[in-house]
């Protein structure tokens, strides 16, 4: 309960960047309610992520703007994948524009809600002299230094429900059903939803798969009278052969295979290897749409109120993070430019194998 004379931050800007996900509005509400009601700060909402900060698209946020948004999906601020530190057009200095608008609007701090890219940009802006706080948002749960990001639980629930629904179709038609989840660089979402949904095979980017091992597993299931199987594939999964290729050769290989995505490619490989009828379903953007789960609402709110407390103390250059059961700060340099992958010795992998799940090896 801060005394206004002791509060370091008087005015801050807040933005959401990168892909949308459930819990963004809950986090915005958490930051803004605590900052406004407890600390009497002035809040400027920045439209469209870093793009709005470049163009100067800021407006004051009042209590009516962040009231009633706890359960809403998406983000009331809008978002974009603008990366101001990437190569810019001739004559355009996006970082310079950000710094000018930061000072023009008399911001004491900037609060950025996003994933790896957003928080890396936040770190780089902190290196440029701006006061920045990051909040960890991503359904992939791949932010280094944070045990769990908001959005992950909601996406896991959506993926698990989809897997549950596909079970009945697989059983009715005696098919192998391949379900592709998001997770380009890290397999947390596919792994956890695959375990929750009873996936018979789970393929993630961290463990290159052997199609022959998958084929043996599925044939063995068929021999024991199990007439259908569920295969969960993270979008970044690779075969052992692909993992040996460089980026250019891998891209050429994917073009030559002429299939839309990894889910369809694995389905075709399984059908060729086993002769079993196989179908693929790509869950796509539905995974990050809709309302946040109760768990994500609580987590996002905790992140938000902690961020307001940190703003009041002038504790900048940090990511608000979950560490064990506690919510607290880690330095923004920790997640910058990194991806939190599933370790090969993570106990969750042993849990999957202990219940008979094939991990493609």
Short mmCIF file of C-alpha atoms in Angstrom, two decimals:
data_model
loop_
_atom_site.label_atom_id
_atom_site.label_comp_id
_atom_site.label_asym_id
_atom_site.label_seq_id
_atom_site.Cartn_x
_atom_site.Cartn_y
_atom_site.Cartn_z
CA UNK A 1 0.00 0.00 0.00
CA UNK A 2 2.26 2.80 -1.27
CA UNK A 3 2.21 6.43 -0.23
CA UNK A 4 2.03 8.60 -3.37
CA UNK A 5 5.08 10.63 -2.27
CA UNK A 6 7.15 7.45 -2.32
CA UNK A 7 6.03 6.25 -5.75
CA UNK A 8 8.75 6.32 -8.40
CA UNK A 9 6.57 5.82 -11.50
CA UNK A 10 3.91 8.44 -12.18
CA UNK A 11 3.11 7.72 -15.83
CA UNK A 12 3.67 4.52 -17.83
CA UNK A 13 2.77 3.13 -21.22
CA UNK A 14 1.48 -0.40 -21.72
CA UNK A 15 1.45 -2.51 -24.90
CA UNK A 16 0.83 -6.07 -26.06
CA UNK A 17 2.98 -7.46 -28.87
CA UNK A 18 3.37 -10.69 -30.82
CA UNK A 19 0.61 -13.27 -31.11
CA UNK A 20 -2.54 -12.86 -29.06
CA UNK A 21 -3.38 -15.37 -26.37
CA UNK A 22 -5.88 -15.91 -23.54
CA UNK A 23 -5.04 -13.88 -20.44
CA UNK A 24 -3.72 -10.70 -22.04
CA UNK A 25 -6.74 -8.65 -20.99
CA UNK A 26 -6.61 -10.17 -17.51
CA UNK A 27 -2.97 -9.06 -17.21
CA UNK A 28 -3.75 -5.56 -18.56
CA UNK A 29 -6.53 -5.28 -15.99
CA UNK A 30 -4.23 -6.48 -13.19
CA UNK A 31 -1.54 -3.91 -14.00
CA UNK A 32 -3.94 -1.02 -14.59
CA UNK A 33 -6.32 -1.59 -11.67
CA UNK A 34 -3.49 -1.84 -9.15
CA UNK A 35 -1.53 1.04 -10.71
CA UNK A 36 -4.59 3.31 -10.82
CA UNK A 37 -6.40 2.37 -7.61
CA UNK A 38 -3.46 1.71 -5.32
CA UNK A 39 -0.81 4.06 -6.67
CA UNK A 40 -2.81 6.71 -8.63
CA UNK A 41 -0.57 6.39 -11.68
CA UNK A 42 -1.42 7.77 -15.12
CA UNK A 43 -1.67 5.02 -17.77
CA UNK A 44 -1.26 5.37 -21.53
CA UNK A 45 -2.43 2.49 -23.69
CA UNK A 46 -0.30 1.88 -26.79
CA UNK A 47 -2.18 0.52 -29.81
CA UNK A 48 -0.83 -2.31 -31.95
CA UNK A 49 2.27 -3.28 -30.00
CA UNK A 50 5.61 -1.62 -30.77
CA UNK A 51 4.10 -0.25 -33.99
CA UNK A 52 1.93 2.10 -31.92
CA UNK A 53 4.95 3.27 -29.97
CA UNK A 54 6.77 4.02 -33.22
CA UNK A 55 3.85 5.98 -34.73
CA UNK A 56 2.78 7.66 -31.47
CA UNK A 57 -0.59 5.92 -31.21
CA UNK A 58 -1.09 6.32 -27.44
CA UNK A 59 -4.15 7.29 -25.44
CA UNK A 60 -4.95 7.63 -21.73
CA UNK A 61 -6.61 4.59 -20.15
CA UNK A 62 -9.36 5.21 -17.60
CA UNK A 63 -10.99 2.69 -15.23
CA UNK A 64 -13.87 2.14 -17.66
CA UNK A 65 -11.35 1.00 -20.28
CA UNK A 66 -9.96 -1.83 -18.16
CA UNK A 67 -13.16 -2.77 -16.34
CA UNK A 68 -15.02 -5.93 -17.38
CA UNK A 69 -12.18 -7.34 -19.47
CA UNK A 70 -11.01 -10.13 -17.15
CA UNK A 71 -12.76 -12.88 -19.10
CA UNK A 72 -12.29 -11.49 -22.60
CA UNK A 73 -9.95 -13.14 -25.09
CA UNK A 74 -7.56 -11.22 -27.31
CA UNK A 75 -6.25 -7.81 -26.26
CA UNK A 76 -8.05 -4.47 -25.95
CA UNK A 77 -4.82 -2.74 -27.02
CA UNK A 78 -4.35 -4.65 -30.27
CA UNK A 79 -1.07 -6.24 -31.27
CA UNK A 80 1.45 -6.62 -34.07
CA UNK A 81 4.69 -8.46 -34.75
CA UNK A 82 6.64 -5.24 -35.31
CA UNK A 83 10.33 -5.75 -34.48
CA UNK A 84 11.92 -2.29 -34.24
CA UNK A 85 15.49 -3.59 -33.95
CA UNK A 86 15.26 -5.60 -37.18
CA UNK A 87 16.41 -4.04 -40.45
CA UNK A 88 14.37 -0.94 -41.20
CA UNK A 89 13.38 0.89 -44.37
CA UNK A 90 15.74 3.56 -45.70
CA UNK A 91 15.29 6.81 -43.82
CA UNK A 92 13.28 5.18 -41.03
CA UNK A 93 14.77 4.71 -37.57
CA UNK A 94 12.16 2.90 -35.53
CA UNK A 95 14.18 2.77 -32.32
CA UNK A 96 14.77 6.51 -32.51
CA UNK A 97 11.02 7.06 -32.99
CA UNK A 98 10.24 4.90 -29.96
CA UNK A 99 12.67 6.87 -27.79
CA UNK A 100 11.28 10.18 -29.01
CA UNK A 101 7.68 9.15 -28.27
CA UNK A 102 8.67 7.73 -24.88
CA UNK A 103 9.95 11.18 -23.92
CA UNK A 104 7.27 13.12 -25.82
CA UNK A 105 4.52 11.44 -23.81
CA UNK A 106 6.57 11.83 -20.62
CA UNK A 107 6.61 8.13 -19.78
CA UNK A 108 8.46 7.06 -16.67
CA UNK A 109 8.29 3.42 -17.73
CA UNK A 110 7.08 1.02 -20.39
CA UNK A 111 5.23 -2.24 -19.63
CA UNK A 112 5.40 -4.84 -22.42
CA UNK A 113 3.27 -7.98 -22.49
CA UNK A 114 4.55 -10.66 -24.81
CA UNK A 115 6.71 -13.66 -25.52
CA UNK A 116 10.36 -14.16 -26.46
CA UNK A 117 10.51 -11.53 -29.19
CA UNK A 118 8.58 -8.91 -27.24
CA UNK A 119 10.70 -9.26 -24.12
CA UNK A 120 13.92 -9.36 -26.15
CA UNK A 121 12.89 -6.04 -27.68
CA UNK A 122 12.07 -4.80 -24.18
CA UNK A 123 15.56 -5.75 -23.04
CA UNK A 124 17.15 -3.95 -26.00
CA UNK A 125 15.08 -0.83 -25.26
CA UNK A 126 16.25 -1.01 -21.64
CA UNK A 127 19.82 -1.04 -23.00
CA UNK A 128 18.89 2.16 -24.87
CA UNK A 129 18.04 3.81 -21.55
CA UNK A 130 14.29 3.27 -21.28
CA UNK A 131 12.67 1.92 -18.11
CA UNK A 132 11.02 -1.35 -19.12
CA UNK A 133 9.06 -4.11 -17.38
CA UNK A 134 8.11 -7.33 -19.17
CA UNK A 135 5.23 -9.74 -18.56
CA UNK A 136 5.48 -13.32 -19.91
CA UNK A 137 2.73 -14.14 -22.38
CA UNK A 138 2.83 -17.19 -24.65
CA UNK A 139 0.87 -20.38 -25.18
CA UNK A 140 4.20 -22.12 -25.93
CA UNK A 141 5.48 -21.70 -22.34
CA UNK A 142 8.96 -21.21 -23.77
CA UNK A 143 10.15 -18.03 -22.01
CA UNK A 144 13.49 -18.58 -20.31
CA UNK A 145 13.48 -17.74 -16.60
CA UNK A 146 9.73 -18.25 -16.19
CA UNK A 147 8.25 -21.52 -14.98
CA UNK A 148 4.85 -20.84 -16.51
CA UNK A 149 3.58 -18.08 -18.77
CA UNK A 150 -0.06 -17.05 -18.88
CA UNK A 151 -1.87 -18.43 -21.94
CA UNK A 152 -0.26 -21.87 -21.66
CA UNK A 153 -2.92 -23.41 -19.41
CA UNK A 154 -5.77 -22.14 -21.60
CA UNK A 155 -4.15 -23.43 -24.81
CA UNK A 156 -3.40 -26.78 -23.18
CA UNK A 157 -7.08 -27.11 -22.22
CA UNK A 158 -8.18 -26.29 -25.79
CA UNK A 159 -5.73 -28.80 -27.31
CA UNK A 160 -6.71 -31.49 -24.82
CA UNK A 161 -10.40 -31.04 -25.60
CA UNK A 162 -9.64 -31.34 -29.31
CA UNK A 163 -7.69 -34.56 -28.73
CA UNK A 164 -10.58 -35.90 -26.63
CA UNK A 165 -13.02 -35.18 -29.46
CA UNK A 166 -10.80 -36.82 -32.06
CA UNK A 167 -10.61 -40.00 -29.99
CA UNK A 168 -14.19 -40.90 -30.90
CA UNK A 169 -13.60 -40.39 -34.63
CA UNK A 170 -10.39 -42.41 -34.51
CA UNK A 171 -12.14 -45.25 -32.66
CA UNK A 172 -15.18 -45.25 -34.96
CA UNK A 173 -13.10 -45.50 -38.13
CA UNK A 174 -10.18 -47.57 -36.79
CA UNK A 175 -7.78 -44.84 -37.87
CA UNK A 176 -4.58 -43.22 -36.76
CA UNK A 177 -5.35 -39.57 -36.05
CA UNK A 178 -2.49 -37.05 -36.17
CA UNK A 179 -3.15 -33.80 -34.28
CA UNK A 180 -0.78 -30.89 -34.93
CA UNK A 181 -0.35 -28.34 -32.14
CA UNK A 182 1.60 -25.09 -32.02
CA UNK A 183 5.18 -25.14 -30.74
CA UNK A 184 7.68 -24.22 -33.43
CA UNK A 185 10.79 -24.23 -31.23
CA UNK A 186 9.65 -25.88 -27.99
CA UNK A 187 7.31 -28.79 -27.35
CA UNK A 188 5.70 -27.91 -24.01
CA UNK A 189 2.19 -27.48 -25.41
CA UNK A 190 2.19 -30.64 -27.51
CA UNK A 191 3.78 -32.65 -24.69
CA UNK A 192 1.43 -31.57 -21.91
CA UNK A 193 -1.75 -31.68 -23.99
CA UNK A 194 -0.65 -34.99 -25.48
CA UNK A 195 -0.25 -36.50 -22.03
CA UNK A 196 -3.53 -34.98 -20.83
CA UNK A 197 -5.34 -36.28 -23.92
CA UNK A 198 -3.86 -39.77 -23.78
CA UNK A 199 -1.75 -39.45 -26.90
CA UNK A 200 -0.16 -42.74 -27.97
CA UNK A 201 2.67 -40.94 -29.78
CA UNK A 202 3.94 -37.44 -28.96
CA UNK A 203 6.49 -35.72 -31.19
CA UNK A 204 8.26 -32.52 -30.11
CA UNK A 205 11.10 -30.41 -31.59
CA UNK A 206 13.55 -31.37 -28.85
CA UNK A 207 13.48 -35.08 -29.75
CA UNK A 208 13.97 -35.88 -33.47
CA UNK A 209 11.74 -38.81 -34.37
CA UNK A 210 12.39 -42.11 -36.12
CA UNK A 211 9.39 -43.07 -38.27
CA UNK A 212 10.34 -46.74 -37.95
CA UNK A 213 10.11 -46.53 -34.14
CA UNK A 214 6.69 -44.91 -34.48
CA UNK A 215 5.62 -47.60 -36.94
CA UNK A 216 6.71 -50.39 -34.58
CA UNK A 217 4.78 -48.81 -31.72
CA UNK A 218 1.58 -48.44 -33.73
CA UNK A 219 1.80 -51.98 -35.13
CA UNK A 220 2.33 -53.35 -31.62
CA UNK A 221 -0.79 -51.52 -30.45
CA UNK A 222 -2.76 -53.03 -33.33
CA UNK A 223 -1.53 -56.53 -32.44
CA UNK A 224 -2.89 -56.13 -28.91
CA UNK A 225 -6.36 -55.27 -30.24
CA UNK A 226 -6.11 -51.48 -30.09
CA UNK A 227 -7.67 -50.52 -33.38
CA UNK A 228 -6.90 -46.80 -33.36
CA UNK A 229 -4.13 -44.46 -32.23
CA UNK A 230 -3.67 -40.78 -31.42
CA UNK A 231 -0.47 -39.05 -32.54
CA UNK A 232 0.20 -35.52 -31.21
CA UNK A 233 2.78 -33.52 -33.19
CA UNK A 234 4.19 -30.10 -32.28
CA UNK A 235 4.56 -27.95 -35.41
CA UNK A 236 8.36 -27.77 -34.99
CA UNK A 237 8.91 -31.54 -34.76
CA UNK A 238 11.64 -32.97 -36.98
CA UNK A 239 12.65 -36.41 -38.13
CA UNK A 240 16.17 -37.65 -37.39
CA UNK A 241 17.03 -37.02 -41.06
CA UNK A 242 15.69 -33.45 -40.99
CA UNK A 243 17.56 -32.66 -37.78
CA UNK A 244 20.84 -33.36 -39.61
CA UNK A 245 20.05 -30.84 -42.37
CA UNK A 246 20.92 -27.17 -42.34
CA UNK A 247 18.10 -24.62 -42.61
CA UNK A 248 18.38 -24.24 -46.39
CA UNK A 249 18.31 -27.99 -47.11
CA UNK A 250 15.43 -28.47 -44.69
CA UNK A 251 13.39 -25.79 -46.43
CA UNK A 252 14.08 -27.43 -49.79
CA UNK A 253 13.06 -30.82 -48.39
CA UNK A 254 9.77 -29.42 -47.06
CA UNK A 255 9.04 -27.86 -50.45
CA UNK A 256 9.73 -31.13 -52.23
CA UNK A 257 7.46 -33.14 -49.90
CA UNK A 258 4.56 -30.92 -51.02
CA UNK A 259 2.51 -31.17 -47.84
CA UNK A 260 1.06 -28.20 -45.92
CA UNK A 261 2.71 -28.89 -42.55
CA UNK A 262 4.38 -31.40 -40.26
CA UNK A 263 1.07 -32.98 -39.23
CA UNK A 264 0.27 -33.98 -42.81
CA UNK A 265 3.85 -35.09 -43.42
CA UNK A 266 3.82 -37.38 -40.37
CA UNK A 267 0.42 -38.74 -41.37
CA UNK A 268 1.75 -39.64 -44.81
CA UNK A 269 4.90 -41.19 -43.33
CA UNK A 270 2.84 -43.31 -40.91
CA UNK A 271 0.57 -44.52 -43.70
CA UNK A 272 3.59 -45.46 -45.84
CA UNK A 273 5.37 -47.16 -42.94
CA UNK A 274 2.42 -49.10 -41.51
CA UNK A 275 -0.30 -49.26 -44.15
CA UNK A 276 -2.75 -47.93 -41.55
CA UNK A 277 -5.39 -45.40 -42.59
CA UNK A 278 -4.19 -42.07 -41.20
CA UNK A 279 -5.73 -38.59 -41.07
CA UNK A 280 -4.31 -35.24 -39.93
CA UNK A 281 -5.91 -32.30 -38.12
CA UNK A 282 -4.12 -28.97 -37.63
CA UNK A 283 -5.52 -27.09 -34.64
CA UNK A 284 -4.05 -23.77 -35.75
CA UNK A 285 -5.13 -20.43 -34.33
CA UNK A 286 -8.04 -21.88 -32.38
CA UNK A 287 -5.42 -22.81 -29.75
CA UNK A 288 -4.89 -19.20 -28.71
CA UNK A 289 -8.38 -17.83 -29.16
CA UNK A 290 -11.25 -17.43 -26.73
CA UNK A 291 -11.53 -16.82 -23.02
CA UNK A 292 -8.71 -17.61 -20.57
CA UNK A 293 -8.98 -20.49 -18.13
CA UNK A 294 -9.58 -19.71 -14.46
CA UNK A 295 -5.97 -20.65 -13.73
CA UNK A 296 -4.63 -18.23 -16.37
CA UNK A 297 -6.90 -15.45 -15.11
CA UNK A 298 -5.40 -15.79 -11.66
CA UNK A 299 -1.81 -16.05 -12.94
CA UNK A 300 -2.18 -13.07 -15.31
CA UNK A 301 -3.74 -10.99 -12.54
CA UNK A 302 -0.88 -11.86 -10.18
CA UNK A 303 1.68 -10.91 -12.82
CA UNK A 304 -0.16 -7.63 -13.39
CA UNK A 305 -0.46 -6.56 -9.77
CA UNK A 306 3.16 -7.50 -9.12
CA UNK A 307 4.17 -5.34 -12.09
CA UNK A 308 2.27 -2.39 -10.58
CA UNK A 309 4.12 -2.86 -7.27
CA UNK A 310 7.44 -2.97 -9.13
CA UNK A 311 6.58 0.20 -11.06
CA UNK A 312 5.84 1.96 -7.78
CA UNK A 313 9.27 0.95 -6.46
CA UNK A 314 11.03 1.89 -9.69
CA UNK A 315 12.16 -1.70 -10.20
CA UNK A 316 12.85 -1.66 -13.94
CA UNK A 317 14.69 -3.84 -16.44
CA UNK A 318 12.90 -6.94 -15.14
CA UNK A 319 10.58 -9.70 -16.30
CA UNK A 320 7.74 -10.46 -13.89
CA UNK A 321 8.07 -14.22 -13.58
CA UNK A 322 6.76 -17.32 -11.85
CA UNK A 323 9.55 -19.02 -9.93
CA UNK A 324 8.21 -22.06 -8.09
CA UNK A 325 5.04 -20.89 -6.37
CA UNK A 326 6.26 -17.31 -6.12
CA UNK A 327 5.79 -14.38 -8.49
CA UNK A 328 8.82 -12.12 -8.68
CA UNK A 329 11.38 -10.40 -10.90
CA UNK A 330 14.13 -11.82 -13.06
CA UNK A 331 16.46 -9.66 -15.12
CA UNK A 332 15.26 -9.00 -18.69
CA UNK A 333 18.62 -10.30 -19.93
CA UNK A 334 17.54 -13.82 -18.86
CA UNK A 335 14.84 -14.38 -21.52
CA UNK A 336 16.42 -12.10 -24.15
CA UNK A 337 17.19 -14.00 -27.33
CA UNK A 338 16.53 -17.40 -25.75
CA UNK A 339 13.93 -20.18 -25.95
CA UNK A 340 13.10 -22.43 -23.01
CA UNK A 341 13.11 -25.92 -24.46
CA UNK A 342 12.01 -29.21 -22.91
CA UNK A 343 15.17 -30.70 -21.30
CA UNK A 344 15.91 -34.30 -22.27
CA UNK A 345 16.03 -35.18 -18.56
CA UNK A 346 12.74 -33.45 -17.66
CA UNK A 347 10.63 -35.75 -15.43
CA UNK A 348 7.56 -35.13 -17.62
CA UNK A 349 9.21 -37.13 -20.41
CA UNK A 350 9.65 -40.09 -18.08
CA UNK A 351 6.01 -39.72 -17.04
CA UNK A 352 4.95 -39.96 -20.70
CA UNK A 353 7.08 -43.04 -21.35
CA UNK A 354 5.94 -44.70 -18.10
CA UNK A 355 2.34 -44.76 -19.36
CA UNK A 356 3.39 -46.24 -22.69
CA UNK A 357 3.65 -43.12 -24.82
CA UNK A 358 6.07 -43.29 -27.74
CA UNK A 359 8.21 -40.17 -28.14
CA UNK A 360 9.38 -41.16 -31.59
CA UNK A 361 12.55 -42.93 -30.49
#
